[in-house]
Coordinates of C-alpha atoms in Angstrom, one line a residue:
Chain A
X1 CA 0.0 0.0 0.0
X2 CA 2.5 2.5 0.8
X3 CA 6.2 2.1 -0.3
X4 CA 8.7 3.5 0.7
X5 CA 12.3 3.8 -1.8
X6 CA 15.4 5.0 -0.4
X7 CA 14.0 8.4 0.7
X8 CA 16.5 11.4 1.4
X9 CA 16.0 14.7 2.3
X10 CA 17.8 18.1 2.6
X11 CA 17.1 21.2 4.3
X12 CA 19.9 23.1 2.9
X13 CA 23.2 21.3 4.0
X14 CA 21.5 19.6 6.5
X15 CA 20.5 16.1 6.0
X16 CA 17.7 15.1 7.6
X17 CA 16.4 11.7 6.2
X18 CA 19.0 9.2 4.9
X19 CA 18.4 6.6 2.4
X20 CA 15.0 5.5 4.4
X21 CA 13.5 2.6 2.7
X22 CA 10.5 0.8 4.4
X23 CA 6.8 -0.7 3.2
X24 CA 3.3 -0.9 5.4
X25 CA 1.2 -3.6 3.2
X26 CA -2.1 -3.3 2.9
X27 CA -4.1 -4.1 6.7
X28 CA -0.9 -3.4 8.5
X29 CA 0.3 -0.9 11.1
X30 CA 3.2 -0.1 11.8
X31 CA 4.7 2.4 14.6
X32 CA 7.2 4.4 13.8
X33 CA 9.2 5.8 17.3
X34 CA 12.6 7.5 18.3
X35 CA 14.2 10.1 19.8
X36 CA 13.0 13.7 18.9
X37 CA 14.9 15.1 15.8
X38 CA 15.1 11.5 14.2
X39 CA 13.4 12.7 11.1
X40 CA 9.9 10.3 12.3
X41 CA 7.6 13.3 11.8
X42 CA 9.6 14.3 8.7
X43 CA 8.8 10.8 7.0
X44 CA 5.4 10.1 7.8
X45 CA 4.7 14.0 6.2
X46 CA 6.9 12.6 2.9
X47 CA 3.9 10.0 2.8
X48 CA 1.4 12.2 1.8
X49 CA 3.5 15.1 0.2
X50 CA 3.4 17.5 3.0
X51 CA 7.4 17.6 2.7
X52 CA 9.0 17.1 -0.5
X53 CA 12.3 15.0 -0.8
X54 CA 15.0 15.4 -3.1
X55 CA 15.7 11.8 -3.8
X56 CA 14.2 8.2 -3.9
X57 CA 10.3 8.0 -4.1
X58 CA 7.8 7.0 -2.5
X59 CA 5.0 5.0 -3.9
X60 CA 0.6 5.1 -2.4
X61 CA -1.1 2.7 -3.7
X62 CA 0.3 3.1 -7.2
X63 CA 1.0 6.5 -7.5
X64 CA 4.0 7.9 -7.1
X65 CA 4.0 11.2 -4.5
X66 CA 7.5 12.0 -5.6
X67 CA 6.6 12.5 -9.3
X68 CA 5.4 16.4 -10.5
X69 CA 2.7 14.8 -12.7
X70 CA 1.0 13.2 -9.7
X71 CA -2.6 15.1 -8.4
X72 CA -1.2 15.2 -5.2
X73 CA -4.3 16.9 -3.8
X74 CA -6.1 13.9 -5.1
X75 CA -4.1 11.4 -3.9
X76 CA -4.2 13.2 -0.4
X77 CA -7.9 13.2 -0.3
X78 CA -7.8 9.0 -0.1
X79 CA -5.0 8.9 2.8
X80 CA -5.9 10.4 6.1
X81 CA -3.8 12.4 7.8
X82 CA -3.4 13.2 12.1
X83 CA -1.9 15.9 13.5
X84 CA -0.3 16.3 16.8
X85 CA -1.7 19.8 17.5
X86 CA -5.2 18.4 16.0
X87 CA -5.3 21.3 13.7
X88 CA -9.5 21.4 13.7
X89 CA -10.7 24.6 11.8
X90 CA -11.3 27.0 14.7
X91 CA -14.0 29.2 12.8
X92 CA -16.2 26.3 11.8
X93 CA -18.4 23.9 13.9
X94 CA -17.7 19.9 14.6
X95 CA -20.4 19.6 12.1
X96 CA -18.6 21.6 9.3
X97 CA -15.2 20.5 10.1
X98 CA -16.5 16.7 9.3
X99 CA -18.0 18.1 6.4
X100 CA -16.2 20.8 4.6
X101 CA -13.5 18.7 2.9
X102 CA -16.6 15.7 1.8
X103 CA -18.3 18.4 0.3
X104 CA -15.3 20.4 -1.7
X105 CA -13.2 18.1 -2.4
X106 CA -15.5 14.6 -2.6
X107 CA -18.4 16.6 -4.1
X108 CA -20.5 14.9 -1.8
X109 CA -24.0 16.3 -1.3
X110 CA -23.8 18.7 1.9
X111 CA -27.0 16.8 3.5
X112 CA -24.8 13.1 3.0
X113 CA -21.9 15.1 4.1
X114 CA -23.4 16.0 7.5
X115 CA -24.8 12.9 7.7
X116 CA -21.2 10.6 7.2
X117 CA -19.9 13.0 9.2
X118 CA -22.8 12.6 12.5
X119 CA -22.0 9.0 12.1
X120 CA -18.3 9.3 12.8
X121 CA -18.6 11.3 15.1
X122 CA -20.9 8.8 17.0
X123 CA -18.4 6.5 16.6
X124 CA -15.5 8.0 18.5
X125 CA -18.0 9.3 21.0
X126 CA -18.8 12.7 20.5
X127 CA -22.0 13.2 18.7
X128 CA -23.5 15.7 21.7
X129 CA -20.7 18.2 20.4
X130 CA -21.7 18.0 16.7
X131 CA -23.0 21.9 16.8
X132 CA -19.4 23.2 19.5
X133 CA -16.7 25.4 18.1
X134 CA -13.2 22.9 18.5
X135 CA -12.5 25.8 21.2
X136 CA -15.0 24.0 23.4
X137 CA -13.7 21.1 23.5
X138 CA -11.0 19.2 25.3
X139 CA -7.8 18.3 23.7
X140 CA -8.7 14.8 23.7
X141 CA -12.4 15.2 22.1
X142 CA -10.6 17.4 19.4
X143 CA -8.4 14.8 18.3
X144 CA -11.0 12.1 18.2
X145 CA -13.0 14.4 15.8
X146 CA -9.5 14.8 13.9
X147 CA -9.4 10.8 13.6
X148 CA -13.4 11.0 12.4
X149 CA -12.3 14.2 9.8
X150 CA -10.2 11.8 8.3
X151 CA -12.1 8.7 8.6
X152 CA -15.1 10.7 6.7
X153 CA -13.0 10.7 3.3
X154 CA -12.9 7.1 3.6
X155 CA -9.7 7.4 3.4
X156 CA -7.5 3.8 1.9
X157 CA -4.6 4.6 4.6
X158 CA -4.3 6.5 8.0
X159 CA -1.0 8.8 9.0
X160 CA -1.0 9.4 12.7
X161 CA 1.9 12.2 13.2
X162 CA 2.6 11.9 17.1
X163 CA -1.4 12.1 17.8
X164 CA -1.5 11.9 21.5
X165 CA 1.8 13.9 22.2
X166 CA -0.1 17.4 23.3
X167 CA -2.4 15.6 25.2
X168 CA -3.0 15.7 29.2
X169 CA -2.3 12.1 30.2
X170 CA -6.0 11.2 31.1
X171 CA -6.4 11.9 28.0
X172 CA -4.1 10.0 25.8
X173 CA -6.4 7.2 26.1
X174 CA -9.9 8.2 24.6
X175 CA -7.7 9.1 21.6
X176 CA -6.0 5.5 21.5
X177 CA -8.9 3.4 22.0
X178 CA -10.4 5.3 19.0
X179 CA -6.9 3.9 16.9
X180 CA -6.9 0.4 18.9
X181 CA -10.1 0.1 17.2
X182 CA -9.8 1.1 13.9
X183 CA -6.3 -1.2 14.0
X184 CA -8.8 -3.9 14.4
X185 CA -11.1 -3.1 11.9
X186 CA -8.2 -3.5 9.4
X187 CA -7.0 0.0 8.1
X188 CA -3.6 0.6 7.3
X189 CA -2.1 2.9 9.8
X190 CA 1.8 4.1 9.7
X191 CA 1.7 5.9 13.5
X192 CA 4.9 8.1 14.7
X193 CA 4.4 7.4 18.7
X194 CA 5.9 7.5 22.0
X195 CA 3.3 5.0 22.9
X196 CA 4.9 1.7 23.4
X197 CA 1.7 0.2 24.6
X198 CA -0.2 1.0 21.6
X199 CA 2.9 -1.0 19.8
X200 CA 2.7 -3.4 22.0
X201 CA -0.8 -4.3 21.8
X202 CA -1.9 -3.5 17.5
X203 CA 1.6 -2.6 16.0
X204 CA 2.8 -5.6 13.5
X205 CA 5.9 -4.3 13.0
X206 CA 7.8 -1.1 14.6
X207 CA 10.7 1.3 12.9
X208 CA 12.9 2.7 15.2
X209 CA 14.8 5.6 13.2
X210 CA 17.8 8.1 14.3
X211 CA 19.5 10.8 13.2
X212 CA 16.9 10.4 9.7
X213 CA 17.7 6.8 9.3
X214 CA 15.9 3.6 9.8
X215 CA 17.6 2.1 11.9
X216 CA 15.7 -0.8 12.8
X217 CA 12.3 -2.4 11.4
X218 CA 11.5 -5.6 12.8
X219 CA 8.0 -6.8 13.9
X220 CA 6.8 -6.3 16.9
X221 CA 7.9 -9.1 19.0
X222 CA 11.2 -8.8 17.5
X223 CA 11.3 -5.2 18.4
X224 CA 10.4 -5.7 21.7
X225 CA 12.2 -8.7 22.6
X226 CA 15.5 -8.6 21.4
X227 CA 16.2 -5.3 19.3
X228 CA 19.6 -5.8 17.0
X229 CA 20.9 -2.4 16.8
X230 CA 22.5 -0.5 19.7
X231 CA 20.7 2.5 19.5
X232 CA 17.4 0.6 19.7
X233 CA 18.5 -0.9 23.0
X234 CA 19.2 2.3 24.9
X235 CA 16.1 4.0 23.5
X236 CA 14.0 1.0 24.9
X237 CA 16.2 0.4 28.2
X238 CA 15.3 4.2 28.5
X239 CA 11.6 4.5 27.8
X240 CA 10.7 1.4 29.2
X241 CA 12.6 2.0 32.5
X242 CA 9.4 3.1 34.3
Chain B
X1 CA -20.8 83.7 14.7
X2 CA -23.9 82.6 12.6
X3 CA -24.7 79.3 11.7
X4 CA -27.9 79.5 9.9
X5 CA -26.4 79.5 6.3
X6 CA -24.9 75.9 6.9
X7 CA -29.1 75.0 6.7
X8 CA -29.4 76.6 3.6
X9 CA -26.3 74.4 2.4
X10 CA -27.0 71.4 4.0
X11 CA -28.5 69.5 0.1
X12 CA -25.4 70.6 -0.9
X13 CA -23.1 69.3 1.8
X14 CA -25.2 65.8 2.1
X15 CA -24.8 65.4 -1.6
X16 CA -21.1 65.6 -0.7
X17 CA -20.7 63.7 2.1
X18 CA -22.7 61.0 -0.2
X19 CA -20.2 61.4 -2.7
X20 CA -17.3 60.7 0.0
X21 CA -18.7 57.6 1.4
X22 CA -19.3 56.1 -2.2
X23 CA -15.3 57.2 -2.6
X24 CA -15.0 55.4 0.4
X25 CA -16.6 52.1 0.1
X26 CA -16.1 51.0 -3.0
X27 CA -12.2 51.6 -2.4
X28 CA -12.1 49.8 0.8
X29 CA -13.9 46.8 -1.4
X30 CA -11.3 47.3 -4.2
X31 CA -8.3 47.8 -2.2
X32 CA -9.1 44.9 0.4
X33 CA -9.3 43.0 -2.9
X34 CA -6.2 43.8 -4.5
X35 CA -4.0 44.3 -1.4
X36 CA -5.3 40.6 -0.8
X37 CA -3.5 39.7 -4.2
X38 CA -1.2 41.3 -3.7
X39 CA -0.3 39.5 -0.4
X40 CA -0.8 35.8 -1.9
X41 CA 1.2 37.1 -4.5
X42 CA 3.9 38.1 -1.4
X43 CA 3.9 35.1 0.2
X44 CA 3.9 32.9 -3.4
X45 CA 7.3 30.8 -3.6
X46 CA 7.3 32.0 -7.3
X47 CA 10.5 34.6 -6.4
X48 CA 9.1 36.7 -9.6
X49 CA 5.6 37.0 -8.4
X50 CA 6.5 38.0 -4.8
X51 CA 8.8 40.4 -5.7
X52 CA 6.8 41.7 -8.3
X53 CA 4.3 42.1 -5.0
X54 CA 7.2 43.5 -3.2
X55 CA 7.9 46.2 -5.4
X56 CA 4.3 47.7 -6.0
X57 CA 4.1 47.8 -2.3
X58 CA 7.1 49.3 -1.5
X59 CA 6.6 51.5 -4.2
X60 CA 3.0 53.1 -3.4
X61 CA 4.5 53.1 -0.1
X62 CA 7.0 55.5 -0.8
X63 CA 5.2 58.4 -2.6
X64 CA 2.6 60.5 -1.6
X65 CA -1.1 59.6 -1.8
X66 CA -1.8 63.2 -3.3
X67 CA 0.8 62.5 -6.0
X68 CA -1.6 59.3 -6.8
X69 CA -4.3 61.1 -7.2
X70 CA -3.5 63.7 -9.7
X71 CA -1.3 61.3 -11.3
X72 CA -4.2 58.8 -12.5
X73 CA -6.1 62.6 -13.1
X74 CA -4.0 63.4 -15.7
X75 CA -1.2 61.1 -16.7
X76 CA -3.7 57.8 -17.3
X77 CA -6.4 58.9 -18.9
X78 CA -3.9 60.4 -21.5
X79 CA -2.1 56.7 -21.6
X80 CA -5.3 55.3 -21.9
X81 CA -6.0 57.8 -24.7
X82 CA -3.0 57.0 -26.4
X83 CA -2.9 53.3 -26.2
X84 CA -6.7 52.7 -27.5
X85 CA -6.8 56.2 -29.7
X86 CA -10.1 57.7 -28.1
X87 CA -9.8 61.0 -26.6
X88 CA -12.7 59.9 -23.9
X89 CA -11.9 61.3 -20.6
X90 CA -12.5 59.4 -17.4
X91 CA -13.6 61.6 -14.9
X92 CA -12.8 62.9 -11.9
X93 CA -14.7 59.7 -9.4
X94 CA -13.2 57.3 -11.2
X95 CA -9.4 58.5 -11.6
X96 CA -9.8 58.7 -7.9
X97 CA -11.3 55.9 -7.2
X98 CA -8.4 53.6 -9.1
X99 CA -6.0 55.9 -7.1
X100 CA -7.3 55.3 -4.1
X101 CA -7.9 51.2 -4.5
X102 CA -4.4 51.3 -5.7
X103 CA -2.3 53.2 -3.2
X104 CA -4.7 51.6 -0.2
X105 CA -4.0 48.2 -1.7
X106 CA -0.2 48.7 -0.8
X107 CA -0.9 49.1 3.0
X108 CA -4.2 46.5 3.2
X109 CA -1.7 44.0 1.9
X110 CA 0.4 44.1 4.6
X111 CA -1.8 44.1 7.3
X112 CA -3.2 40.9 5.3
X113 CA -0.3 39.2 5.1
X114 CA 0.7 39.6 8.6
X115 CA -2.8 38.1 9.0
X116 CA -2.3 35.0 6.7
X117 CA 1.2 34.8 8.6
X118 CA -0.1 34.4 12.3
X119 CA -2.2 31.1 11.1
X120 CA -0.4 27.9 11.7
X121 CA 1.5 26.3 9.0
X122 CA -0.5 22.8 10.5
X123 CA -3.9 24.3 9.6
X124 CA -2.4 24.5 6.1
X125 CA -1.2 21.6 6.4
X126 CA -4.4 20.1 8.1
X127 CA -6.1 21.3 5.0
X128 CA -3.7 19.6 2.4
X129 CA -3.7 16.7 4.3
X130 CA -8.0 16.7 3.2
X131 CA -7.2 16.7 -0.4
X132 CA -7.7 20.5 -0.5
X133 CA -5.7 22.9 -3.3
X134 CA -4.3 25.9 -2.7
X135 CA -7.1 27.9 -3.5
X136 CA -9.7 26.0 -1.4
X137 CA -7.2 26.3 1.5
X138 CA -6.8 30.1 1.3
X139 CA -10.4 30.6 0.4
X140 CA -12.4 28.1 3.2
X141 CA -9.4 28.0 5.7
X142 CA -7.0 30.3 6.2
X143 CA -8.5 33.7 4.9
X144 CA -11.6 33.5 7.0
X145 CA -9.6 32.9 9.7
X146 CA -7.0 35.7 8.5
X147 CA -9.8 38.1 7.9
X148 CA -11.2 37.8 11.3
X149 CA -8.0 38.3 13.1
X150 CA -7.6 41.4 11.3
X151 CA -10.7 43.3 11.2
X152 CA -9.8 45.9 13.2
X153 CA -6.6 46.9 12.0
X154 CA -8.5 46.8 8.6
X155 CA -11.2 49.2 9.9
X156 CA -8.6 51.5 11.4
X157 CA -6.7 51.8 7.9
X158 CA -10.4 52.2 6.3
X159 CA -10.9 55.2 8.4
X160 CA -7.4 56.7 8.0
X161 CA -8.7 56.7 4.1
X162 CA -11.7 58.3 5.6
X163 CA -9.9 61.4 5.9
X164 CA -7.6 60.9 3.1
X165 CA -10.4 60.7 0.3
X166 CA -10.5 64.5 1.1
X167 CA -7.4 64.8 -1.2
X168 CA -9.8 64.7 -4.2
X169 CA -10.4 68.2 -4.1
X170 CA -7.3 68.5 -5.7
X171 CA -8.8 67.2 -8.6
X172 CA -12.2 69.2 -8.2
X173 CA -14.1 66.8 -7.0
X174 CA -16.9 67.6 -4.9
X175 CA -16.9 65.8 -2.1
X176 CA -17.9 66.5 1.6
X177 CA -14.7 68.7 2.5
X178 CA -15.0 70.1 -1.0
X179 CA -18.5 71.4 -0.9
X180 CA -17.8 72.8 2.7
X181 CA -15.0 75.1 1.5
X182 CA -17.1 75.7 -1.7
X183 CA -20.0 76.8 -0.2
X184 CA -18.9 78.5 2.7
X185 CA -17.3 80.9 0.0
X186 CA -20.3 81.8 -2.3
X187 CA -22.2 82.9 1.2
X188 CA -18.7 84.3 2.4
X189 CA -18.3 82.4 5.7
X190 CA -16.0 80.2 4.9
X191 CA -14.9 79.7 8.8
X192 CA -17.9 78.5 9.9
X193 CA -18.5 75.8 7.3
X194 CA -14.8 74.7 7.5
X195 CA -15.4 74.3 11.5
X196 CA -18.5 72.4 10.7
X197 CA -16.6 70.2 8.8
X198 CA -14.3 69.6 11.0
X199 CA -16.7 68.7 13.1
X200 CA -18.5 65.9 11.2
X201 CA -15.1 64.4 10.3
X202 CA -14.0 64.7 14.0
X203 CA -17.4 62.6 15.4
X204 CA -17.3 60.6 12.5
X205 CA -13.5 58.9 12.6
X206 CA -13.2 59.3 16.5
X207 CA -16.5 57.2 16.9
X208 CA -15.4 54.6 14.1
X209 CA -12.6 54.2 15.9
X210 CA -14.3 53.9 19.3
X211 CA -16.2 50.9 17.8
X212 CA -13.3 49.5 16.5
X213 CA -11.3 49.3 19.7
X214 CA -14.5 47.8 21.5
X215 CA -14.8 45.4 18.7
X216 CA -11.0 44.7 18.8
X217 CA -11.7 43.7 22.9
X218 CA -14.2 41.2 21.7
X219 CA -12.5 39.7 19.2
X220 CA -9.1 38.4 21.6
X221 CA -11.2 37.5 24.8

């Protein structure tokens, strides 16, 4: 589903992904973790064409995102996307949020729009909010209606970019039960997490990266039990400590 | 002092003040509009477009608004002349009016793009992420957003050009200020109509921009 082919990446001088080459089939997730300034955002924001990169490709279900002939807005609008800060449109209501993208981009009619959208938003919990401003609600509640804005383009893929990193603790996990259970509904997720739980119990495989490399992609038992790579080790010994 | 011609005037002086706020309007509408442009042109990666951008701003900028005006007065219509051989003038409104939409463009541009500038990259992003284009982004996303932010500082540039359309009479048009001066000197008491004017400019900017600092407090709480 997504592949991805000896990826680099320049700002400037500085090189911030190295040679990164890595694939999530079809049905899988798979974390991506490491230490802050490992290039993890960087590469899950290559994905879906957020960042350019100077050399290698990578390829979404067919289509190449490195390629200036590729739609990219159109191949954005079938892979959903997660933010870390949530990035909700402040001036529009839970209800238009969920809708605005089905209705300009999908051409969907604005009543089915609304309704997709009601529905999603049932399904991570929220549908007594549907009519708030995203300044009403908790951190938590606006991230679960960032997984159901994405979910509502019916997307073929999910990128989660560090989703539960700005969250209060109590409420890191309203936000990953929502992604435990779409993991188990079968959609493709690539995550960039801290949360070695959520590996733990949906990941199939995990990429440790460093200093913009992979490092180390192993599945999860693998991973977890007996890391090959140095660098894994300490970053594991370390987060896993407590 | 005696007041009671300025009743006798007062068709006269409406008329003008009618004229002024027409002035007024339409060029905030054309110069919000072209300074916003101007701004996505600014902030383009295309290096030729923004400093294309860069240099009309900096330009209008540097040279006097009065020099606008009688500049479009006399210069275009003769380039306009020359390029489509008519010999049709333009007028006096509408020379202004392009002057003003111009010159106010410059300085609604910036205040725009400081506005566009303090959203988030991520909303952009957020946005992309959707499947949205460029234009979508800018149009359902970030410029409502922009545009709310900046209201007031908009409003407080519109009224600056409140006081600035007076500049017309330079070209003869009659205007608020205009038909004041004009006829306070047929009756010969030109004081009293120039205080009066003074007047109606004075309650008219000072309580504009009254409502535009209480407006400003409800906006950022």
């Amino acid at each position: 589903m997504i592949s991805i082919k000896n990826v680099s990446k320049w700002y400037g001088d500085f090189q911030v992904l190295t040679d990164c080459t890595t694939e999530v089939s079809k049905g899988e997730v798979v974390v991506v973790c490491g230490p802050s300034g490992s290039g993890k955002s960087t590469l899950i924001k290559c994905v879906n064409g957020l960042e350019p990169f100077q050399s290698g490709d990578i390829i979404v279900d067919g289509i190449s995102v490195g390629s200036p002939k590729t739609d990219l807005p159109k191949l954005r609008s079938r892979v959903g996307m997660v933010f870390q800060h949530f990035e909700l449109f402040p001036h529009l209501s839970i209800t238009d949020n969920l809708a605005l993208a089905q209705i300009k981009v999908l051409g969907r009619k604005e009543d089915e729009a609304k309704k997709k959208g009601l529905a999603l938003l049932d399904r991570v919990g929220l549908s007594a909010h549907a009519a708030k401003f995203p300044g009403q609600l908790s951190g938590g509640q606006q991230q679960r209606v960032a997984i159901a804005r994405a979910l509502a383009m019916d997307p073929i893929a999910m990128l989660f970019d560090e989703p539960t990193s700005a969250l209060d603790p109590e409420m890191i996990n309203e936000v990953l039960d929502v992604m435990v259970q779409l993991a188990h509904e079968g959609m493709t997720m690539m995550c960039v997490t801290h949360e070695m739980g959520f590996a733990r119990k949906v990941a199939n495989r995990v990429i440790f990266m460093d200093k913009g490399a992979i490092v180390e992609d192993a599945n999860k038992d693998e991973f977890f039990g007996s890391p090959r790579s140095e660098r894994a080790q300490a970053f594991l010994s370390k987060i896993l400590q407590h | 002092m005696d007041f009671s011609s300025l009743v006798t005037a007062m068709p006269g002086l409406v008329s003008g003040m009618m004229l002024t706020l027409k002035l007024l309007v339409l060029a905030i509408v054309g110069g919000v509009a072209l300074g916003t442009l101007l701004a996505l042109a600014r902030l383009s990666h295309n290096k030729l477009l923004s400093n294309l951008a860069g240099f009309y701003v900096n330009y209008f900028r540097s040279i006097p608004l009065l020099l606008v005006i009688t500049w479009f007065y006399f210069v275009v219509p003769f380039i306009i002349g020359w390029l489509t051989g008519t010999n049709e003038p333009i007028g006096a409104f509408y020379s202004c009016l392009v002057a003003f939409m111009m010159f106010e463009a410059a300085y609604y541009c910036e205040i725009v793009r400081a506005g566009i500038q303090s959203i988030s990259r991520g909303q952009v992003n957020a946005a992309y992420a959707l499947g949205m284009t460029y234009s979508q982004t800018m149009r359902l996303v970030i410029l409502p957003q922009a545009f709310r932010k900046m209201t007031p500082l908009l409003l407080q540039q519109s009224i600056i050009l409140f006081q600035d359309t007076s500049l017309v009479y330079a070209v003869g048009l009659m205007d608020f200020l205009n038909s004041a001066r004009s006829a306070g000197d047929i009756v010969g008491e030109l004081h009293q109509f120039l205080l009066f004017a003074g007047l109606v400019y004075f309650i008219i900017s000072f309580g504009a921009s009254t409502l535009v600092k209480r407006l400003q407090k409800r906006l950022t709480v």
